[in-house]
mmCIF file with all atom_site columns, C-alpha atoms in Angstrom:
data_model
loop_
_atom_site.group_PDB
_atom_site.id
_atom_site.type_symbol
_atom_site.label_atom_id
_atom_site.label_alt_id
_atom_site.label_comp_id
_atom_site.label_asym_id
_atom_site.label_entity_id
_atom_site.label_seq_id
_atom_site.pdbx_PDB_ins_code
_atom_site.Cartn_x
_atom_site.Cartn_y
_atom_site.Cartn_z
_atom_site.occupancy
_atom_site.B_iso_or_equiv
_atom_site.pdbx_formal_charge
_atom_site.auth_seq_id
_atom_site.auth_comp_id
_atom_site.auth_asym_id
_atom_site.auth_atom_id
_atom_site.pdbx_PDB_model_num
ATOM 1   C CA . UNK A 1 1   ? -0.410  -6.678  -85.046 1.00 0.00 ? 1   UNK A CA 1
ATOM 2   C CA . UNK A 1 2   ? 0.388   -5.266  -81.670 1.00 0.00 ? 2   UNK A CA 1
ATOM 3   C CA . UNK A 1 3   ? -2.023  -4.878  -78.864 1.00 0.00 ? 3   UNK A CA 1
ATOM 4   C CA . UNK A 1 4   ? -3.039  -1.317  -77.973 1.00 0.00 ? 4   UNK A CA 1
ATOM 5   C CA . UNK A 1 5   ? -2.068  -0.031  -74.505 1.00 0.00 ? 5   UNK A CA 1
ATOM 6   C CA . UNK A 1 6   ? -4.539  -0.709  -71.776 1.00 0.00 ? 6   UNK A CA 1
ATOM 7   C CA . UNK A 1 7   ? -5.171  2.913   -70.870 1.00 0.00 ? 7   UNK A CA 1
ATOM 8   C CA . UNK A 1 8   ? -6.205  3.944   -74.406 1.00 0.00 ? 8   UNK A CA 1
ATOM 9   C CA . UNK A 1 9   ? -9.536  2.917   -75.807 1.00 0.00 ? 9   UNK A CA 1
ATOM 10  C CA . UNK A 1 10  ? -9.429  0.977   -79.057 1.00 0.00 ? 10  UNK A CA 1
ATOM 11  C CA . UNK A 1 11  ? -10.905 2.483   -82.185 1.00 0.00 ? 11  UNK A CA 1
ATOM 12  C CA . UNK A 1 12  ? -14.266 1.168   -83.263 1.00 0.00 ? 12  UNK A CA 1
ATOM 13  C CA . UNK A 1 13  ? -13.788 1.967   -86.922 1.00 0.00 ? 13  UNK A CA 1
ATOM 14  C CA . UNK A 1 14  ? -10.995 2.935   -89.337 1.00 0.00 ? 14  UNK A CA 1
ATOM 15  C CA . UNK A 1 15  ? -11.945 6.650   -89.195 1.00 0.00 ? 15  UNK A CA 1
ATOM 16  C CA . UNK A 1 16  ? -11.455 6.804   -85.439 1.00 0.00 ? 16  UNK A CA 1
ATOM 17  C CA . UNK A 1 17  ? -8.201  4.930   -85.835 1.00 0.00 ? 17  UNK A CA 1
ATOM 18  C CA . UNK A 1 18  ? -6.947  7.584   -88.329 1.00 0.00 ? 18  UNK A CA 1
ATOM 19  C CA . UNK A 1 19  ? -7.884  10.373  -85.910 1.00 0.00 ? 19  UNK A CA 1
ATOM 20  C CA . UNK A 1 20  ? -6.036  8.643   -83.078 1.00 0.00 ? 20  UNK A CA 1
ATOM 21  C CA . UNK A 1 21  ? -2.991  8.194   -85.313 1.00 0.00 ? 21  UNK A CA 1
ATOM 22  C CA . UNK A 1 22  ? -3.057  11.923  -86.301 1.00 0.00 ? 22  UNK A CA 1
ATOM 23  C CA . UNK A 1 23  ? -3.395  12.952  -82.682 1.00 0.00 ? 23  UNK A CA 1
ATOM 24  C CA . UNK A 1 24  ? -0.543  10.656  -81.671 1.00 0.00 ? 24  UNK A CA 1
ATOM 25  C CA . UNK A 1 25  ? 1.615   12.070  -84.507 1.00 0.00 ? 25  UNK A CA 1
ATOM 26  C CA . UNK A 1 26  ? 0.890   15.627  -83.349 1.00 0.00 ? 26  UNK A CA 1
ATOM 27  C CA . UNK A 1 27  ? 1.773   14.758  -79.758 1.00 0.00 ? 27  UNK A CA 1
ATOM 28  C CA . UNK A 1 28  ? 4.875   12.936  -80.908 1.00 0.00 ? 28  UNK A CA 1
ATOM 29  C CA . UNK A 1 29  ? 5.895   15.997  -82.997 1.00 0.00 ? 29  UNK A CA 1
ATOM 30  C CA . UNK A 1 30  ? 5.513   18.292  -80.004 1.00 0.00 ? 30  UNK A CA 1
ATOM 31  C CA . UNK A 1 31  ? 7.508   15.904  -77.839 1.00 0.00 ? 31  UNK A CA 1
ATOM 32  C CA . UNK A 1 32  ? 10.280  15.711  -80.471 1.00 0.00 ? 32  UNK A CA 1
ATOM 33  C CA . UNK A 1 33  ? 10.383  19.536  -80.716 1.00 0.00 ? 33  UNK A CA 1
ATOM 34  C CA . UNK A 1 34  ? 10.628  19.832  -76.912 1.00 0.00 ? 34  UNK A CA 1
ATOM 35  C CA . UNK A 1 35  ? 13.416  17.246  -76.783 1.00 0.00 ? 35  UNK A CA 1
ATOM 36  C CA . UNK A 1 36  ? 15.224  18.965  -79.665 1.00 0.00 ? 36  UNK A CA 1
ATOM 37  C CA . UNK A 1 37  ? 15.009  22.307  -77.849 1.00 0.00 ? 37  UNK A CA 1
ATOM 38  C CA . UNK A 1 38  ? 16.441  20.708  -74.714 1.00 0.00 ? 38  UNK A CA 1
ATOM 39  C CA . UNK A 1 39  ? 19.180  19.037  -76.729 1.00 0.00 ? 39  UNK A CA 1
ATOM 40  C CA . UNK A 1 40  ? 20.138  22.319  -78.528 1.00 0.00 ? 40  UNK A CA 1
ATOM 41  C CA . UNK A 1 41  ? 22.867  23.421  -76.101 1.00 0.00 ? 41  UNK A CA 1
ATOM 42  C CA . UNK A 1 42  ? 23.923  26.387  -78.245 1.00 0.00 ? 42  UNK A CA 1
ATOM 43  C CA . UNK A 1 43  ? 20.418  27.879  -78.292 1.00 0.00 ? 43  UNK A CA 1
ATOM 44  C CA . UNK A 1 44  ? 19.951  27.287  -74.564 1.00 0.00 ? 44  UNK A CA 1
ATOM 45  C CA . UNK A 1 45  ? 23.345  28.864  -73.876 1.00 0.00 ? 45  UNK A CA 1
ATOM 46  C CA . UNK A 1 46  ? 22.432  31.903  -75.969 1.00 0.00 ? 46  UNK A CA 1
ATOM 47  C CA . UNK A 1 47  ? 19.104  32.234  -74.156 1.00 0.00 ? 47  UNK A CA 1
ATOM 48  C CA . UNK A 1 48  ? 20.842  31.993  -70.782 1.00 0.00 ? 48  UNK A CA 1
ATOM 49  C CA . UNK A 1 49  ? 23.501  34.511  -71.891 1.00 0.00 ? 49  UNK A CA 1
ATOM 50  C CA . UNK A 1 50  ? 20.809  36.932  -73.029 1.00 0.00 ? 50  UNK A CA 1
ATOM 51  C CA . UNK A 1 51  ? 19.028  36.520  -69.703 1.00 0.00 ? 51  UNK A CA 1
ATOM 52  C CA . UNK A 1 52  ? 22.243  37.113  -67.721 1.00 0.00 ? 52  UNK A CA 1
ATOM 53  C CA . UNK A 1 53  ? 23.112  40.115  -69.902 1.00 0.00 ? 53  UNK A CA 1
ATOM 54  C CA . UNK A 1 54  ? 19.672  41.606  -69.281 1.00 0.00 ? 54  UNK A CA 1
ATOM 55  C CA . UNK A 1 55  ? 20.053  41.084  -65.530 1.00 0.00 ? 55  UNK A CA 1
ATOM 56  C CA . UNK A 1 56  ? 23.542  42.626  -65.561 1.00 0.00 ? 56  UNK A CA 1
ATOM 57  C CA . UNK A 1 57  ? 22.298  45.641  -67.523 1.00 0.00 ? 57  UNK A CA 1
ATOM 58  C CA . UNK A 1 58  ? 19.454  46.141  -65.082 1.00 0.00 ? 58  UNK A CA 1
ATOM 59  C CA . UNK A 1 59  ? 21.802  45.825  -62.093 1.00 0.00 ? 59  UNK A CA 1
ATOM 60  C CA . UNK A 1 60  ? 24.301  48.256  -63.667 1.00 0.00 ? 60  UNK A CA 1
ATOM 61  C CA . UNK A 1 61  ? 21.534  50.791  -64.247 1.00 0.00 ? 61  UNK A CA 1
ATOM 62  C CA . UNK A 1 62  ? 20.409  50.395  -60.644 1.00 0.00 ? 62  UNK A CA 1
ATOM 63  C CA . UNK A 1 63  ? 23.961  50.833  -59.303 1.00 0.00 ? 63  UNK A CA 1
ATOM 64  C CA . UNK A 1 64  ? 24.538  53.842  -61.587 1.00 0.00 ? 64  UNK A CA 1
ATOM 65  C CA . UNK A 1 65  ? 21.307  55.421  -60.334 1.00 0.00 ? 65  UNK A CA 1
ATOM 66  C CA . UNK A 1 66  ? 22.314  54.812  -56.710 1.00 0.00 ? 66  UNK A CA 1
ATOM 67  C CA . UNK A 1 67  ? 25.792  56.259  -57.330 1.00 0.00 ? 67  UNK A CA 1
ATOM 68  C CA . UNK A 1 68  ? 24.328  59.361  -58.975 1.00 0.00 ? 68  UNK A CA 1
ATOM 69  C CA . UNK A 1 69  ? 21.954  59.868  -56.073 1.00 0.00 ? 69  UNK A CA 1
ATOM 70  C CA . UNK A 1 70  ? 24.758  59.406  -53.530 1.00 0.00 ? 70  UNK A CA 1
ATOM 71  C CA . UNK A 1 71  ? 27.030  61.815  -55.434 1.00 0.00 ? 71  UNK A CA 1
ATOM 72  C CA . UNK A 1 72  ? 24.298  64.448  -55.463 1.00 0.00 ? 72  UNK A CA 1
ATOM 73  C CA . UNK A 1 73  ? 23.748  63.930  -51.735 1.00 0.00 ? 73  UNK A CA 1
ATOM 74  C CA . UNK A 1 74  ? 27.478  64.241  -50.965 1.00 0.00 ? 74  UNK A CA 1
ATOM 75  C CA . UNK A 1 75  ? 27.745  67.338  -53.161 1.00 0.00 ? 75  UNK A CA 1
ATOM 76  C CA . UNK A 1 76  ? 24.836  68.957  -51.335 1.00 0.00 ? 76  UNK A CA 1
ATOM 77  C CA . UNK A 1 77  ? 26.389  68.118  -47.957 1.00 0.00 ? 77  UNK A CA 1
ATOM 78  C CA . UNK A 1 78  ? 29.734  69.559  -49.069 1.00 0.00 ? 78  UNK A CA 1
ATOM 79  C CA . UNK A 1 79  ? 28.055  72.754  -50.265 1.00 0.00 ? 79  UNK A CA 1
ATOM 80  C CA . UNK A 1 80  ? 26.241  73.167  -46.951 1.00 0.00 ? 80  UNK A CA 1
ATOM 81  C CA . UNK A 1 81  ? 29.429  72.468  -44.970 1.00 0.00 ? 81  UNK A CA 1
ATOM 82  C CA . UNK A 1 82  ? 31.427  74.938  -47.100 1.00 0.00 ? 82  UNK A CA 1
ATOM 83  C CA . UNK A 1 83  ? 28.813  77.626  -46.510 1.00 0.00 ? 83  UNK A CA 1
ATOM 84  C CA . UNK A 1 84  ? 28.895  76.949  -42.764 1.00 0.00 ? 84  UNK A CA 1
ATOM 85  C CA . UNK A 1 85  ? 32.699  77.136  -42.690 1.00 0.00 ? 85  UNK A CA 1
ATOM 86  C CA . UNK A 1 86  ? 32.692  80.330  -44.728 1.00 0.00 ? 86  UNK A CA 1
ATOM 87  C CA . UNK A 1 87  ? 30.231  81.909  -42.314 1.00 0.00 ? 87  UNK A CA 1
ATOM 88  C CA . UNK A 1 88  ? 32.241  80.788  -39.284 1.00 0.00 ? 88  UNK A CA 1
ATOM 89  C CA . UNK A 1 89  ? 35.447  82.114  -40.853 1.00 0.00 ? 89  UNK A CA 1
ATOM 90  C CA . UNK A 1 90  ? 33.837  85.477  -41.557 1.00 0.00 ? 90  UNK A CA 1
ATOM 91  C CA . UNK A 1 91  ? 32.621  85.689  -37.951 1.00 0.00 ? 91  UNK A CA 1
ATOM 92  C CA . UNK A 1 92  ? 36.062  84.817  -36.567 1.00 0.00 ? 92  UNK A CA 1
ATOM 93  C CA . UNK A 1 93  ? 37.742  87.324  -38.887 1.00 0.00 ? 93  UNK A CA 1
ATOM 94  C CA . UNK A 1 94  ? 35.344  90.040  -37.713 1.00 0.00 ? 94  UNK A CA 1
ATOM 95  C CA . UNK A 1 95  ? 36.020  89.165  -34.081 1.00 0.00 ? 95  UNK A CA 1
ATOM 96  C CA . UNK A 1 96  ? 39.779  89.257  -34.630 1.00 0.00 ? 96  UNK A CA 1
ATOM 97  C CA . UNK A 1 97  ? 39.569  92.554  -36.493 1.00 0.00 ? 97  UNK A CA 1
ATOM 98  C CA . UNK A 1 98  ? 37.530  94.103  -33.685 1.00 0.00 ? 98  UNK A CA 1
ATOM 99  C CA . UNK A 1 99  ? 39.977  92.776  -31.082 1.00 0.00 ? 99  UNK A CA 1
ATOM 100 C CA . UNK A 1 100 ? 42.951  94.180  -33.030 1.00 0.00 ? 100 UNK A CA 1
ATOM 101 C CA . UNK A 1 101 ? 41.264  97.572  -33.342 1.00 0.00 ? 101 UNK A CA 1
ATOM 102 C CA . UNK A 1 102 ? 40.525  97.551  -29.606 1.00 0.00 ? 102 UNK A CA 1
ATOM 103 C CA . UNK A 1 103 ? 44.151  96.715  -28.804 1.00 0.00 ? 103 UNK A CA 1
ATOM 104 C CA . UNK A 1 104 ? 45.369  99.454  -31.145 1.00 0.00 ? 104 UNK A CA 1
ATOM 105 C CA . UNK A 1 105 ? 43.135  102.019 -29.455 1.00 0.00 ? 105 UNK A CA 1
ATOM 106 C CA . UNK A 1 106 ? 44.336  100.862 -26.036 1.00 0.00 ? 106 UNK A CA 1
ATOM 107 C CA . UNK A 1 107 ? 47.948  101.157 -27.165 1.00 0.00 ? 107 UNK A CA 1
ATOM 108 C CA . UNK A 1 108 ? 47.353  104.653 -28.579 1.00 0.00 ? 108 UNK A CA 1
ATOM 109 C CA . UNK A 1 109 ? 45.540  105.769 -25.443 1.00 0.00 ? 109 UNK A CA 1
ATOM 110 C CA . UNK A 1 110 ? 48.461  104.664 -23.250 1.00 0.00 ? 110 UNK A CA 1
ATOM 111 C CA . UNK A 1 111 ? 51.078  106.500 -25.295 1.00 0.00 ? 111 UNK A CA 1
ATOM 112 C CA . UNK A 1 112 ? 52.194  109.778 -23.730 1.00 0.00 ? 112 UNK A CA 1
ATOM 113 C CA . UNK A 1 113 ? 51.891  112.945 -25.840 1.00 0.00 ? 113 UNK A CA 1
ATOM 114 C CA . UNK A 1 114 ? 55.656  113.412 -26.308 1.00 0.00 ? 114 UNK A CA 1
ATOM 115 C CA . UNK A 1 115 ? 55.891  109.910 -27.733 1.00 0.00 ? 115 UNK A CA 1
ATOM 116 C CA . UNK A 1 116 ? 52.990  110.608 -30.087 1.00 0.00 ? 116 UNK A CA 1
ATOM 117 C CA . UNK A 1 117 ? 54.693  113.845 -31.225 1.00 0.00 ? 117 UNK A CA 1
ATOM 118 C CA . UNK A 1 118 ? 57.997  112.067 -31.772 1.00 0.00 ? 118 UNK A CA 1
ATOM 119 C CA . UNK A 1 119 ? 56.186  109.315 -33.710 1.00 0.00 ? 119 UNK A CA 1
ATOM 120 C CA . UNK A 1 120 ? 54.522  111.942 -35.921 1.00 0.00 ? 120 UNK A CA 1
ATOM 121 C CA . UNK A 1 121 ? 57.876  113.646 -36.550 1.00 0.00 ? 121 UNK A CA 1
ATOM 122 C CA . UNK A 1 122 ? 59.519  110.311 -37.296 1.00 0.00 ? 122 UNK A CA 1
ATOM 123 C CA . UNK A 1 123 ? 56.680  109.436 -39.665 1.00 0.00 ? 123 UNK A CA 1
ATOM 124 C CA . UNK A 1 124 ? 57.110  112.747 -41.490 1.00 0.00 ? 124 UNK A CA 1
ATOM 125 C CA . UNK A 1 125 ? 60.862  112.231 -41.771 1.00 0.00 ? 125 UNK A CA 1
ATOM 126 C CA . UNK A 1 126 ? 60.245  108.679 -42.970 1.00 0.00 ? 126 UNK A CA 1
ATOM 127 C CA . UNK A 1 127 ? 57.833  109.951 -45.636 1.00 0.00 ? 127 UNK A CA 1
ATOM 128 C CA . UNK A 1 128 ? 60.366  112.514 -46.813 1.00 0.00 ? 128 UNK A CA 1
ATOM 129 C CA . UNK A 1 129 ? 63.192  109.987 -46.930 1.00 0.00 ? 129 UNK A CA 1
ATOM 130 C CA . UNK A 1 130 ? 60.889  107.435 -48.575 1.00 0.00 ? 130 UNK A CA 1
ATOM 131 C CA . UNK A 1 131 ? 60.030  109.955 -51.291 1.00 0.00 ? 131 UNK A CA 1
ATOM 132 C CA . UNK A 1 132 ? 63.728  110.622 -51.911 1.00 0.00 ? 132 UNK A CA 1
ATOM 133 C CA . UNK A 1 133 ? 64.531  106.913 -51.890 1.00 0.00 ? 133 UNK A CA 1
ATOM 134 C CA . UNK A 1 134 ? 61.592  106.259 -54.216 1.00 0.00 ? 134 UNK A CA 1
ATOM 135 C CA . UNK A 1 135 ? 62.877  108.772 -56.724 1.00 0.00 ? 135 UNK A CA 1
ATOM 136 C CA . UNK A 1 136 ? 66.365  107.273 -56.531 1.00 0.00 ? 136 UNK A CA 1
ATOM 137 C CA . UNK A 1 137 ? 64.825  103.826 -56.894 1.00 0.00 ? 137 UNK A CA 1
ATOM 138 C CA . UNK A 1 138 ? 62.884  104.874 -60.004 1.00 0.00 ? 138 UNK A CA 1
ATOM 139 C CA . UNK A 1 139 ? 66.063  106.221 -61.547 1.00 0.00 ? 139 UNK A CA 1
ATOM 140 C CA . UNK A 1 140 ? 68.347  103.245 -60.806 1.00 0.00 ? 140 UNK A CA 1
ATOM 141 C CA . UNK A 1 141 ? 66.319  100.004 -60.349 1.00 0.00 ? 141 UNK A CA 1
ATOM 142 C CA . UNK A 1 142 ? 65.618  97.595  -63.256 1.00 0.00 ? 142 UNK A CA 1
ATOM 143 C CA . UNK A 1 143 ? 61.995  97.353  -64.460 1.00 0.00 ? 143 UNK A CA 1
ATOM 144 C CA . UNK A 1 144 ? 61.176  93.788  -63.189 1.00 0.00 ? 144 UNK A CA 1
ATOM 145 C CA . UNK A 1 145 ? 62.410  94.684  -59.704 1.00 0.00 ? 145 UNK A CA 1
ATOM 146 C CA . UNK A 1 146 ? 60.342  97.894  -59.704 1.00 0.00 ? 146 UNK A CA 1
ATOM 147 C CA . UNK A 1 147 ? 57.234  95.928  -60.693 1.00 0.00 ? 147 UNK A CA 1
ATOM 148 C CA . UNK A 1 148 ? 57.694  93.439  -57.844 1.00 0.00 ? 148 UNK A CA 1
ATOM 149 C CA . UNK A 1 149 ? 58.273  96.295  -55.417 1.00 0.00 ? 149 UNK A CA 1
ATOM 150 C CA . UNK A 1 150 ? 55.143  98.058  -56.626 1.00 0.00 ? 150 UNK A CA 1
ATOM 151 C CA . UNK A 1 151 ? 53.142  94.895  -56.007 1.00 0.00 ? 151 UNK A CA 1
ATOM 152 C CA . UNK A 1 152 ? 54.516  94.669  -52.445 1.00 0.00 ? 152 UNK A CA 1
ATOM 153 C CA . UNK A 1 153 ? 53.721  98.325  -51.793 1.00 0.00 ? 153 UNK A CA 1
ATOM 154 C CA . UNK A 1 154 ? 50.174  97.852  -53.057 1.00 0.00 ? 154 UNK A CA 1
ATOM 155 C CA . UNK A 1 155 ? 49.765  94.868  -50.741 1.00 0.00 ? 155 UNK A CA 1
ATOM 156 C CA . UNK A 1 156 ? 50.971  96.999  -47.816 1.00 0.00 ? 156 UNK A CA 1
ATOM 157 C CA . UNK A 1 157 ? 48.511  99.775  -48.736 1.00 0.00 ? 157 UNK A CA 1
ATOM 158 C CA . UNK A 1 158 ? 45.692  97.249  -48.976 1.00 0.00 ? 158 UNK A CA 1
ATOM 159 C CA . UNK A 1 159 ? 46.526  95.950  -45.477 1.00 0.00 ? 159 UNK A CA 1
ATOM 160 C CA . UNK A 1 160 ? 47.310  99.336  -43.920 1.00 0.00 ? 160 UNK A CA 1
ATOM 161 C CA . UNK A 1 161 ? 45.205  98.840  -40.790 1.00 0.00 ? 161 UNK A CA 1
ATOM 162 C CA . UNK A 1 162 ? 46.868  95.554  -39.926 1.00 0.00 ? 162 UNK A CA 1
ATOM 163 C CA . UNK A 1 163 ? 50.315  97.115  -40.393 1.00 0.00 ? 163 UNK A CA 1
ATOM 164 C CA . UNK A 1 164 ? 49.387  100.126 -38.256 1.00 0.00 ? 164 UNK A CA 1
ATOM 165 C CA . UNK A 1 165 ? 48.013  97.879  -35.516 1.00 0.00 ? 165 UNK A CA 1
ATOM 166 C CA . UNK A 1 166 ? 51.189  95.799  -35.572 1.00 0.00 ? 166 UNK A CA 1
ATOM 167 C CA . UNK A 1 167 ? 53.339  98.951  -35.435 1.00 0.00 ? 167 UNK A CA 1
ATOM 168 C CA . UNK A 1 168 ? 51.293  100.345 -32.543 1.00 0.00 ? 168 UNK A CA 1
ATOM 169 C CA . UNK A 1 169 ? 51.605  97.123  -30.595 1.00 0.00 ? 169 UNK A CA 1
ATOM 170 C CA . UNK A 1 170 ? 55.353  97.027  -31.300 1.00 0.00 ? 170 UNK A CA 1
ATOM 171 C CA . UNK A 1 171 ? 55.789  100.621 -30.060 1.00 0.00 ? 171 UNK A CA 1
ATOM 172 C CA . UNK A 1 172 ? 53.731  99.901  -26.947 1.00 0.00 ? 172 UNK A CA 1
ATOM 173 C CA . UNK A 1 173 ? 55.762  96.779  -26.228 1.00 0.00 ? 173 UNK A CA 1
ATOM 174 C CA . UNK A 1 174 ? 59.017  98.708  -26.766 1.00 0.00 ? 174 UNK A CA 1
ATOM 175 C CA . UNK A 1 175 ? 57.892  101.457 -24.399 1.00 0.00 ? 175 UNK A CA 1
ATOM 176 C CA . UNK A 1 176 ? 56.783  98.965  -21.765 1.00 0.00 ? 176 UNK A CA 1
ATOM 177 C CA . UNK A 1 177 ? 60.110  97.141  -22.014 1.00 0.00 ? 177 UNK A CA 1
ATOM 178 C CA . UNK A 1 178 ? 62.033  100.418 -21.834 1.00 0.00 ? 178 UNK A CA 1
ATOM 179 C CA . UNK A 1 179 ? 60.187  101.564 -18.686 1.00 0.00 ? 179 UNK A CA 1
ATOM 180 C CA . UNK A 1 180 ? 60.912  98.284  -16.918 1.00 0.00 ? 180 UNK A CA 1
ATOM 181 C CA . UNK A 1 181 ? 64.570  98.316  -17.868 1.00 0.00 ? 181 UNK A CA 1
#
């Protein structure tokens, strides 16, 4: 028989020897299982793949959450900026409208009475001629052209003040040029 290793005590009787053998078999079985697990490349690869997949899923969720938060932040900033720009635009439009009205009043105040009377007469003649031309237009123009013209006229009526201001400024400029010349 073989000599037992020096670090293990020898069994005093056959019963102890059987227990040592059983314990050694159990340890040997565990060692074989551990070596088999290390040698099973397919299982280790699957475990590693599952681990990497789990990490990738967690990272994707984190990135998605960050992107959603950033998108919400950018949307909020854009909404605030749009509101600011809208407010600034409204203020500028009000300022320009007031300035145009002031210029129109100045132009009207500087017009002499005979010019105002002539302008009123010309406006009345223009209305009369426009009514006649409108009737002729209704009688002779094709329907699609009349519709487009009606849209243009409605736009002019909607922007009447701006047109009147422009006309007043044009008359004032014409008069000023005429006096110099």
